[in-house]
């Protein structure tokens, strides 16, 4: 509306209020140009024909006089309406004198005046007076008279048209305002309302962004963000349920075994050892659980920065595998390392150890009947690929994209397997931080292959 108002004010100002002044200024400019043309031709013999031409073409009356106002050239196309007509025919030259004196008094090279034509208000004139010298230094005065058309009629037409334009423009502005507010403001207001509901915890709210493409885009982004947040919220909810369940089970076991030792097996060293073993196992599980949660929170808050070092893969794997000797010997697991030529890796040892533990632990937890876990080393040109293979129940293809998500646990995750759904998330965060590629392929019923690639030390040094 403001924009329309500004345009209208400008239109009225230039087309109506200043119309007359503008028209007169233009006329004066034209007369000035005509005077210049005459001046240029004063030296030539045919200056009289130049004067005639100018007078005829532009409907002017032109008088050229010498310094004492003796007429040397007179062309009148305004006929008896010309102000000069009587003055010159009667040889009085009084009017010319008075004009000349006005010019001289003004001290300028040229003046324009608007004389009143006595007895007739409709006829208006502009007289332009200039003094010019020819190349011989002879002084001439040029008087040019032009009629000024009355522009009242034109102004009336313009006024009427402008009135129509004003009405149309205001109506258009109003329609556009309503249209824009519908298309932009209203969707934004709706988005704001939805966002307020969302901020209060209503994660089911949908952001409806009909309107401009940008508003639609914004609502799409908000919807995606909303879905992600509600996913995290429900995962968090699941985690609390899982964790509290997983904490409660070992705590109950610890408590009941401790009671058993106190009441029954305290004096029986064999039983006591067995029961204490269970307590220690469960306590280990508990601390593993808590460690996982702490680990991920540290990684995600970037409290832990990577310190890459060189290390021998075979040495590291020996250390890692030594933790599984008991499982191999006592529980019938078959955890093997299929190695190739040793390589020197370059990465954060503790973090990569964590990746290996998490992947091997998962393979052990989900390896199924044959209790076999194979860790395979595959040397490549610029990196080493590690594969952790099991022949367990595998993972449904549809679930694969989610298993690296925080807190994700397969719907049918074995209840006896203590987990938080954080193990693979830690793996993902660490490998991302290193910039190492990783992935999983799995066939339901046949098993899974989790893999990742580590940079080699030579490669790092060369690229530095
Ligand atoms: P969890 O603590 O539950 O093991 P993870 O993040 O390590 O959490 O794994 C997420 C889910 O991925 C597990 O609940 C499990 O369903 C699935 N998963 C991980 N590793 C394997 C595997 N080797 N075989 C089958 N399923 C697996």
XYZ file of C-alpha atoms and ligand atoms in Angstrom:
491
model
C 0.000 0.000 0.000
C 2.861 2.332 0.859
C 4.505 1.556 -2.455
C 1.272 2.330 -4.324
C 0.900 5.601 -2.376
C 4.439 6.690 -3.267
C 3.836 5.962 -6.963
C 0.570 7.900 -6.902
C 2.066 10.914 -5.148
C 4.841 11.013 -7.760
C 2.330 10.666 -10.599
C 0.132 13.488 -9.296
C 3.124 15.707 -8.638
C 4.699 15.368 -12.067
C 1.597 14.851 -14.230
C -0.632 17.443 -12.637
C 0.898 19.888 -10.146
C 4.141 20.570 -12.010
C 2.729 20.088 -15.505
C 2.477 23.771 -16.421
C 5.852 24.724 -15.033
C 7.426 21.801 -16.818
C 5.747 22.704 -20.113
C 6.957 26.296 -19.892
C 10.488 25.287 -19.075
C 10.454 23.062 -22.142
C 9.177 25.913 -24.317
C 11.930 28.243 -23.023
C 14.519 25.598 -23.799
C 13.188 25.287 -27.358
C 13.296 29.064 -27.845
C 16.826 29.191 -26.506
C 17.830 26.580 -29.075
C 16.128 28.554 -31.862
C 18.063 31.677 -30.780
C 21.296 29.689 -30.916
C 20.509 28.554 -34.468
C 19.889 32.153 -35.547
C 23.113 33.279 -33.901
C 25.067 30.629 -35.782
C 23.659 31.855 -39.100
C 24.106 35.629 -38.479
C 27.337 35.721 -40.519
C 25.883 33.962 -43.549
C 23.864 35.743 -46.232
C 20.882 33.474 -45.929
C 20.249 34.063 -42.239
C 16.884 35.532 -43.200
C 15.780 32.247 -44.713
C 16.978 30.441 -41.570
C 14.816 32.799 -39.521
C 11.849 32.203 -41.846
C 12.270 28.454 -41.658
C 12.428 28.494 -37.872
C 9.405 30.751 -37.622
C 7.342 28.656 -40.018
C 8.232 25.277 -38.595
C 7.703 26.238 -34.976
C 4.903 28.819 -35.331
C 7.016 31.643 -33.963
C 7.332 35.334 -34.487
C 10.970 36.298 -34.723
C 12.378 39.825 -34.772
C 16.066 40.515 -35.258
C 17.236 44.088 -34.644
C 20.536 45.905 -34.554
C 21.944 47.406 -31.331
C 19.558 50.430 -31.474
C 16.487 48.271 -32.086
C 16.198 48.925 -35.819
C 14.483 45.860 -37.266
C 16.707 43.944 -39.688
C 14.593 40.848 -40.018
C 10.971 40.172 -39.117
C 9.051 36.945 -39.551
C 5.567 36.647 -38.129
C 3.638 33.417 -38.283
C 1.329 34.368 -35.422
C -0.218 37.066 -37.655
C -2.217 39.810 -36.024
C -2.130 37.892 -32.730
C 1.550 38.664 -32.403
C 2.465 41.164 -29.692
C 5.084 42.673 -31.976
C 2.695 43.187 -34.910
C 1.465 46.712 -34.154
C 4.721 47.871 -32.712
C 6.682 47.032 -35.835
C 4.089 47.986 -38.446
C 3.751 51.409 -36.828
C 7.487 51.675 -36.506
C 7.306 52.639 -32.838
C 9.618 49.893 -31.667
C 8.686 50.905 -28.194
C 7.991 47.430 -27.051
C 11.262 46.208 -28.513
C 13.092 48.969 -26.645
C 11.516 48.070 -23.360
C 12.368 44.389 -23.865
C 15.931 45.220 -24.786
C 16.279 47.409 -21.688
C 14.964 44.615 -19.513
C 17.566 42.298 -20.978
C 20.359 44.780 -20.439
C 19.195 45.483 -16.883
C 19.172 41.805 -16.078
C 22.854 41.512 -16.974
C 22.196 38.127 -18.582
C 22.625 36.908 -22.154
C 18.989 35.975 -22.473
C 15.674 36.369 -20.655
C 12.264 34.786 -21.022
C 9.149 36.664 -20.052
C 5.456 35.918 -20.013
C 3.619 39.057 -21.072
C -0.076 39.431 -20.461
C -2.042 39.899 -23.639
C -4.419 42.682 -22.825
C -8.086 41.803 -23.054
C -7.575 38.150 -23.758
C -6.719 35.795 -20.900
C -6.819 32.713 -23.100
C -3.885 33.796 -25.198
C -0.604 33.325 -23.466
C 2.820 34.087 -24.839
C 6.438 33.550 -24.014
C 8.966 36.022 -25.321
C 12.566 35.075 -25.399
C 15.108 37.907 -25.786
C 18.790 37.330 -26.483
C 21.684 39.549 -27.460
C 24.139 38.076 -29.941
C 27.199 39.323 -31.767
C 28.258 38.340 -35.235
C 31.885 37.539 -36.081
C 32.507 41.225 -36.844
C 31.475 42.215 -33.327
C 28.188 43.781 -34.463
C 25.496 43.505 -31.800
C 22.068 42.023 -32.587
C 18.987 41.473 -30.499
C 16.797 38.495 -31.208
C 13.198 38.534 -29.997
C 11.288 35.284 -30.315
C 7.622 35.077 -29.492
C 5.834 31.791 -29.054
C 2.310 31.033 -28.042
C 1.829 28.943 -24.967
C -1.054 26.591 -25.473
C -3.419 26.666 -22.547
C -3.011 23.318 -20.857
C -6.092 23.504 -18.687
C -7.981 21.076 -20.938
C -5.046 18.659 -20.945
C -4.694 19.021 -17.194
C -8.389 18.234 -16.781
C -8.013 15.041 -18.835
C -4.925 14.044 -16.898
C -6.669 14.742 -13.606
C -9.565 12.524 -14.591
C -7.251 9.756 -15.747
C -5.152 10.044 -12.616
C -8.269 9.710 -10.494
C -9.093 6.441 -12.254
C -5.501 5.262 -11.963
C -5.520 6.104 -8.248
C -8.659 4.062 -7.628
C -7.454 1.108 -9.710
C -3.996 1.177 -8.145
C -5.356 1.276 -4.591
C -7.707 -1.584 -5.297
C -4.882 -3.564 -6.891
C -2.644 -2.814 -3.919
C -5.373 -4.003 -1.587
C -5.880 -7.230 -3.537
C -2.125 -7.861 -3.670
C -1.828 -7.160 0.069
C -4.549 -9.678 0.870
C -3.076 -12.177 -1.589
C 0.455 -11.822 -0.205
C -0.664 -12.062 3.380
C -2.560 -15.224 2.480
C 0.363 -16.709 0.615
C 3.204 -15.685 2.938
C 2.057 -14.407 6.289
C -0.657 -16.953 6.986
C 1.495 -20.053 6.296
C 4.219 -18.518 8.459
C 1.749 -17.885 11.268
C 0.589 -21.492 10.958
C 4.195 -22.699 11.041
C 4.816 -20.612 14.160
C 1.758 -22.096 15.864
C 2.941 -25.617 15.001
C 6.462 -24.779 16.216
C 5.037 -23.558 19.522
C 3.154 -26.835 19.962
C 6.293 -28.715 19.003
C 8.364 -26.770 21.540
C 5.883 -27.851 24.210
C 6.676 -31.479 23.425
C 3.932 -32.415 20.964
C 6.162 -34.302 18.527
C 3.240 -35.517 16.397
C 2.551 -32.027 15.112
C 2.941 -31.556 11.337
C 4.261 -28.398 9.725
C 1.889 -27.436 6.953
C 3.603 -25.049 4.540
C 1.250 -24.290 1.669
C 2.272 -21.133 -0.110
C 5.555 -20.011 -1.515
C 8.205 -22.564 -2.441
C 10.446 -21.204 0.311
C 7.727 -21.643 2.934
C 7.141 -25.165 1.651
C 10.862 -25.859 1.865
C 10.991 -24.503 5.405
C 8.077 -26.669 6.480
C 9.693 -29.730 4.858
C 12.907 -29.072 6.766
C 10.941 -28.555 9.989
C 9.030 -31.791 9.384
C 12.266 -33.713 8.846
C 13.813 -32.104 11.926
C 10.640 -32.902 13.849
C 10.765 -36.542 12.760
C 14.423 -36.782 13.766
C 13.770 -35.199 17.145
C 10.777 -37.417 17.810
C 12.877 -40.431 16.747
C 15.571 -39.446 19.239
C 12.909 -38.836 21.870
C 11.395 -42.276 21.358
C 14.857 -43.871 21.190
C 15.767 -42.135 24.424
C 12.568 -43.405 25.928
C 13.420 -46.932 24.739
C 16.933 -46.552 26.098
C 15.704 -45.635 29.534
C 13.412 -48.645 29.416
C 16.231 -50.880 28.141
C 18.873 -49.524 30.451
C 16.682 -49.714 33.497
C 15.734 -53.263 32.543
C 19.348 -54.139 31.813
C 20.483 -52.566 35.077
C 17.788 -54.216 37.062
C 18.508 -57.759 35.819
C 22.181 -57.892 36.860
C 21.419 -56.014 40.069
C 18.760 -58.581 40.962
C 21.176 -61.392 40.125
C 23.977 -59.781 42.165
C 21.648 -59.285 45.103
C 20.260 -62.823 45.053
C 23.691 -64.428 44.672
C 25.107 -62.284 47.480
C 22.187 -63.423 49.654
C 22.844 -67.006 48.651
C 26.497 -66.682 49.723
C 25.431 -65.105 53.002
C 22.741 -67.677 53.788
C 23.790 -70.877 52.067
C 27.074 -71.194 50.291
C 29.278 -69.082 52.585
C 30.870 -72.216 54.010
C 31.087 -74.171 50.833
C 34.187 -72.870 49.014
C 33.237 -74.416 45.658
C 29.717 -72.993 45.592
C 30.933 -69.718 46.998
C 33.488 -69.374 44.208
C 30.848 -70.152 41.623
C 28.422 -67.614 43.066
C 31.096 -64.968 43.448
C 32.018 -65.599 39.784
C 28.441 -64.820 38.773
C 28.466 -61.654 40.859
C 31.742 -60.529 39.287
C 30.413 -61.254 35.770
C 27.279 -59.268 36.369
C 29.237 -56.402 37.884
C 31.421 -56.428 34.756
C 28.363 -56.227 32.559
C 27.072 -53.323 34.576
C 30.296 -51.384 34.327
C 30.448 -52.158 30.574
C 27.013 -50.674 30.180
C 27.852 -47.523 32.088
C 31.184 -47.221 30.247
C 29.424 -47.380 26.888
C 27.094 -44.552 27.798
C 29.959 -42.419 29.096
C 32.106 -43.211 26.062
C 29.505 -42.071 23.564
C 28.680 -38.946 25.480
C 32.402 -38.043 25.580
C 32.814 -38.732 21.865
C 29.781 -36.723 20.926
C 30.739 -33.758 23.072
C 34.160 -33.799 21.400
C 35.769 -34.094 24.830
C 37.991 -36.737 23.402
C 40.316 -35.619 20.635
C 42.025 -38.197 18.487
C 45.745 -38.720 18.931
C 46.927 -40.731 15.915
C 49.932 -42.990 16.427
C 51.735 -45.676 14.468
C 51.244 -49.236 15.662
C 51.669 -52.782 14.419
C 48.376 -54.374 13.537
C 49.465 -57.884 14.527
C 50.642 -56.756 17.963
C 47.418 -54.908 18.597
C 45.288 -57.843 17.425
C 47.211 -60.181 19.744
C 46.324 -57.942 22.683
C 42.701 -57.700 21.624
C 42.342 -61.441 21.061
C 43.965 -62.270 24.398
C 40.805 -60.892 26.022
C 38.813 -63.604 24.295
C 41.053 -66.578 25.253
C 38.769 -67.478 28.120
C 35.733 -67.455 25.836
C 37.603 -69.679 23.390
C 38.739 -72.117 26.017
C 35.802 -72.226 28.420
C 32.711 -71.486 26.367
C 33.587 -73.251 23.140
C 33.822 -70.079 21.060
C 36.070 -70.117 18.039
C 37.417 -66.616 17.562
C 40.159 -66.590 14.917
C 42.291 -64.000 13.228
C 42.975 -64.629 9.527
C 46.001 -62.493 9.041
C 48.107 -61.306 6.147
C 51.500 -59.604 6.216
C 51.765 -57.228 9.193
C 51.198 -53.518 8.491
C 51.795 -50.327 10.453
C 48.578 -48.460 10.971
C 48.211 -44.784 11.770
C 45.267 -43.863 13.968
C 44.142 -43.358 17.570
C 45.002 -46.741 19.131
C 42.530 -46.600 22.008
C 39.676 -45.553 19.753
C 40.359 -48.241 17.145
C 40.699 -50.822 19.926
C 37.240 -49.768 21.051
C 35.919 -50.260 17.498
C 37.410 -53.746 17.344
C 36.031 -54.708 20.772
C 32.552 -53.441 19.963
C 32.428 -55.297 16.637
C 33.902 -58.532 18.027
C 31.612 -58.378 21.090
C 28.597 -57.986 18.814
C 29.779 -60.888 16.644
C 30.227 -63.000 19.799
C 26.798 -61.972 21.078
C 25.005 -62.664 17.806
C 27.129 -65.486 16.302
C 24.575 -68.182 16.910
C 25.063 -71.914 17.232
C 28.446 -72.362 15.548
C 30.068 -69.837 17.939
C 32.543 -68.851 15.250
C 33.872 -65.354 14.772
C 36.460 -64.634 12.084
C 38.489 -61.462 12.054
C 39.987 -61.036 8.612
C 42.847 -58.776 7.578
C 42.901 -57.730 3.925
C 45.850 -55.603 2.874
C 45.125 -53.005 0.222
C 47.394 -50.539 -1.558
C 46.839 -47.590 0.755
C 44.943 -49.064 3.671
C 44.093 -52.235 5.516
C 40.571 -53.606 5.597
C 39.335 -55.449 8.676
C 36.324 -57.726 8.453
C 34.523 -59.179 11.473
C 32.512 -62.130 10.261
C 29.939 -64.248 12.072
C 27.527 -66.944 10.959
C 24.673 -65.903 13.214
C 21.132 -64.969 12.453
C 22.089 -61.922 10.374
C 20.247 -58.651 10.129
C 17.177 -57.863 8.060
C 18.092 -55.699 5.076
C 15.458 -53.140 6.077
C 17.045 -52.698 9.503
C 20.592 -52.274 8.202
C 20.458 -48.475 7.790
C 19.347 -48.054 11.405
C 21.695 -50.296 13.320
C 24.406 -47.632 13.521
C 21.885 -45.188 15.026
C 22.145 -44.216 18.646
C 20.145 -46.386 21.064
C 18.997 -48.642 18.242
C 18.465 -52.273 19.156
C 16.890 -54.820 16.876
C 13.281 -55.485 17.868
C 14.135 -59.091 18.615
C 17.480 -58.326 20.296
C 18.283 -61.238 22.488
C 17.209 -60.416 26.022
C 20.141 -62.300 27.463
C 22.517 -60.094 25.497
C 23.142 -57.023 27.573
C 23.242 -54.037 25.278
C 22.384 -50.411 25.092
C 22.208 -49.969 21.364
C 25.242 -47.715 21.689
C 28.044 -50.078 20.573
C 27.700 -49.512 16.827
C 26.991 -45.843 17.363
C 30.372 -45.526 19.106
C 31.975 -47.419 16.203
C 30.376 -45.046 13.714
C 31.427 -41.900 15.611
C 35.052 -43.029 15.950
C 35.387 -44.091 12.314
C 33.718 -40.874 11.163
C 36.151 -38.836 13.228
C 39.041 -40.688 11.562
C 37.446 -40.359 8.143
C 37.681 -44.135 7.647
C 35.132 -45.946 5.476
C 33.036 -48.664 7.114
C 29.944 -50.756 6.488
C 28.061 -53.972 6.936
C 26.639 -56.684 4.718
C 24.340 -59.282 6.135
C 22.121 -62.132 5.023
C 19.368 -63.281 7.364
C 20.116 -66.800 8.528
C 23.667 -66.762 7.179
C 25.432 -64.128 9.214
C 26.961 -60.677 8.988
C 30.188 -59.063 7.871
C 31.083 -55.777 9.565
C 34.078 -54.048 7.956
C 36.164 -50.925 8.191
C 39.386 -49.651 6.678
C 42.356 -48.100 8.481
C 44.983 -45.772 7.067
C 48.566 -47.010 6.909
C 51.432 -45.093 8.397
C 53.505 -44.714 5.170
C 50.537 -43.333 3.367
C 49.976 -40.702 6.050
C 53.568 -39.602 6.051
C 53.674 -39.262 2.301
C 50.555 -37.224 2.195
C 51.782 -34.803 4.865
P 23.744 -53.549 21.260
O 24.252 -52.992 22.537
O 22.285 -53.815 21.271
O 24.563 -54.658 20.726
P 24.812 -52.129 19.019
O 24.776 -50.716 18.659
O 26.130 -52.760 19.171
O 23.913 -52.303 20.295
O 24.004 -52.917 17.920
C 22.750 -52.491 17.523
C 21.919 -53.627 17.022
O 22.490 -54.162 15.804
C 21.868 -54.793 17.965
O 20.800 -54.667 18.882
C 21.662 -55.959 17.050
O 20.297 -56.177 16.800
C 22.280 -55.539 15.743
N 23.598 -56.202 15.546
C 24.804 -55.683 15.806
N 25.784 -56.554 15.452
C 25.171 -57.646 14.966
C 25.622 -58.923 14.434
N 26.925 -59.220 14.347
N 24.694 -59.802 14.038
C 23.387 -59.507 14.121
N 22.874 -58.352 14.603
C 23.759 -57.425 15.025
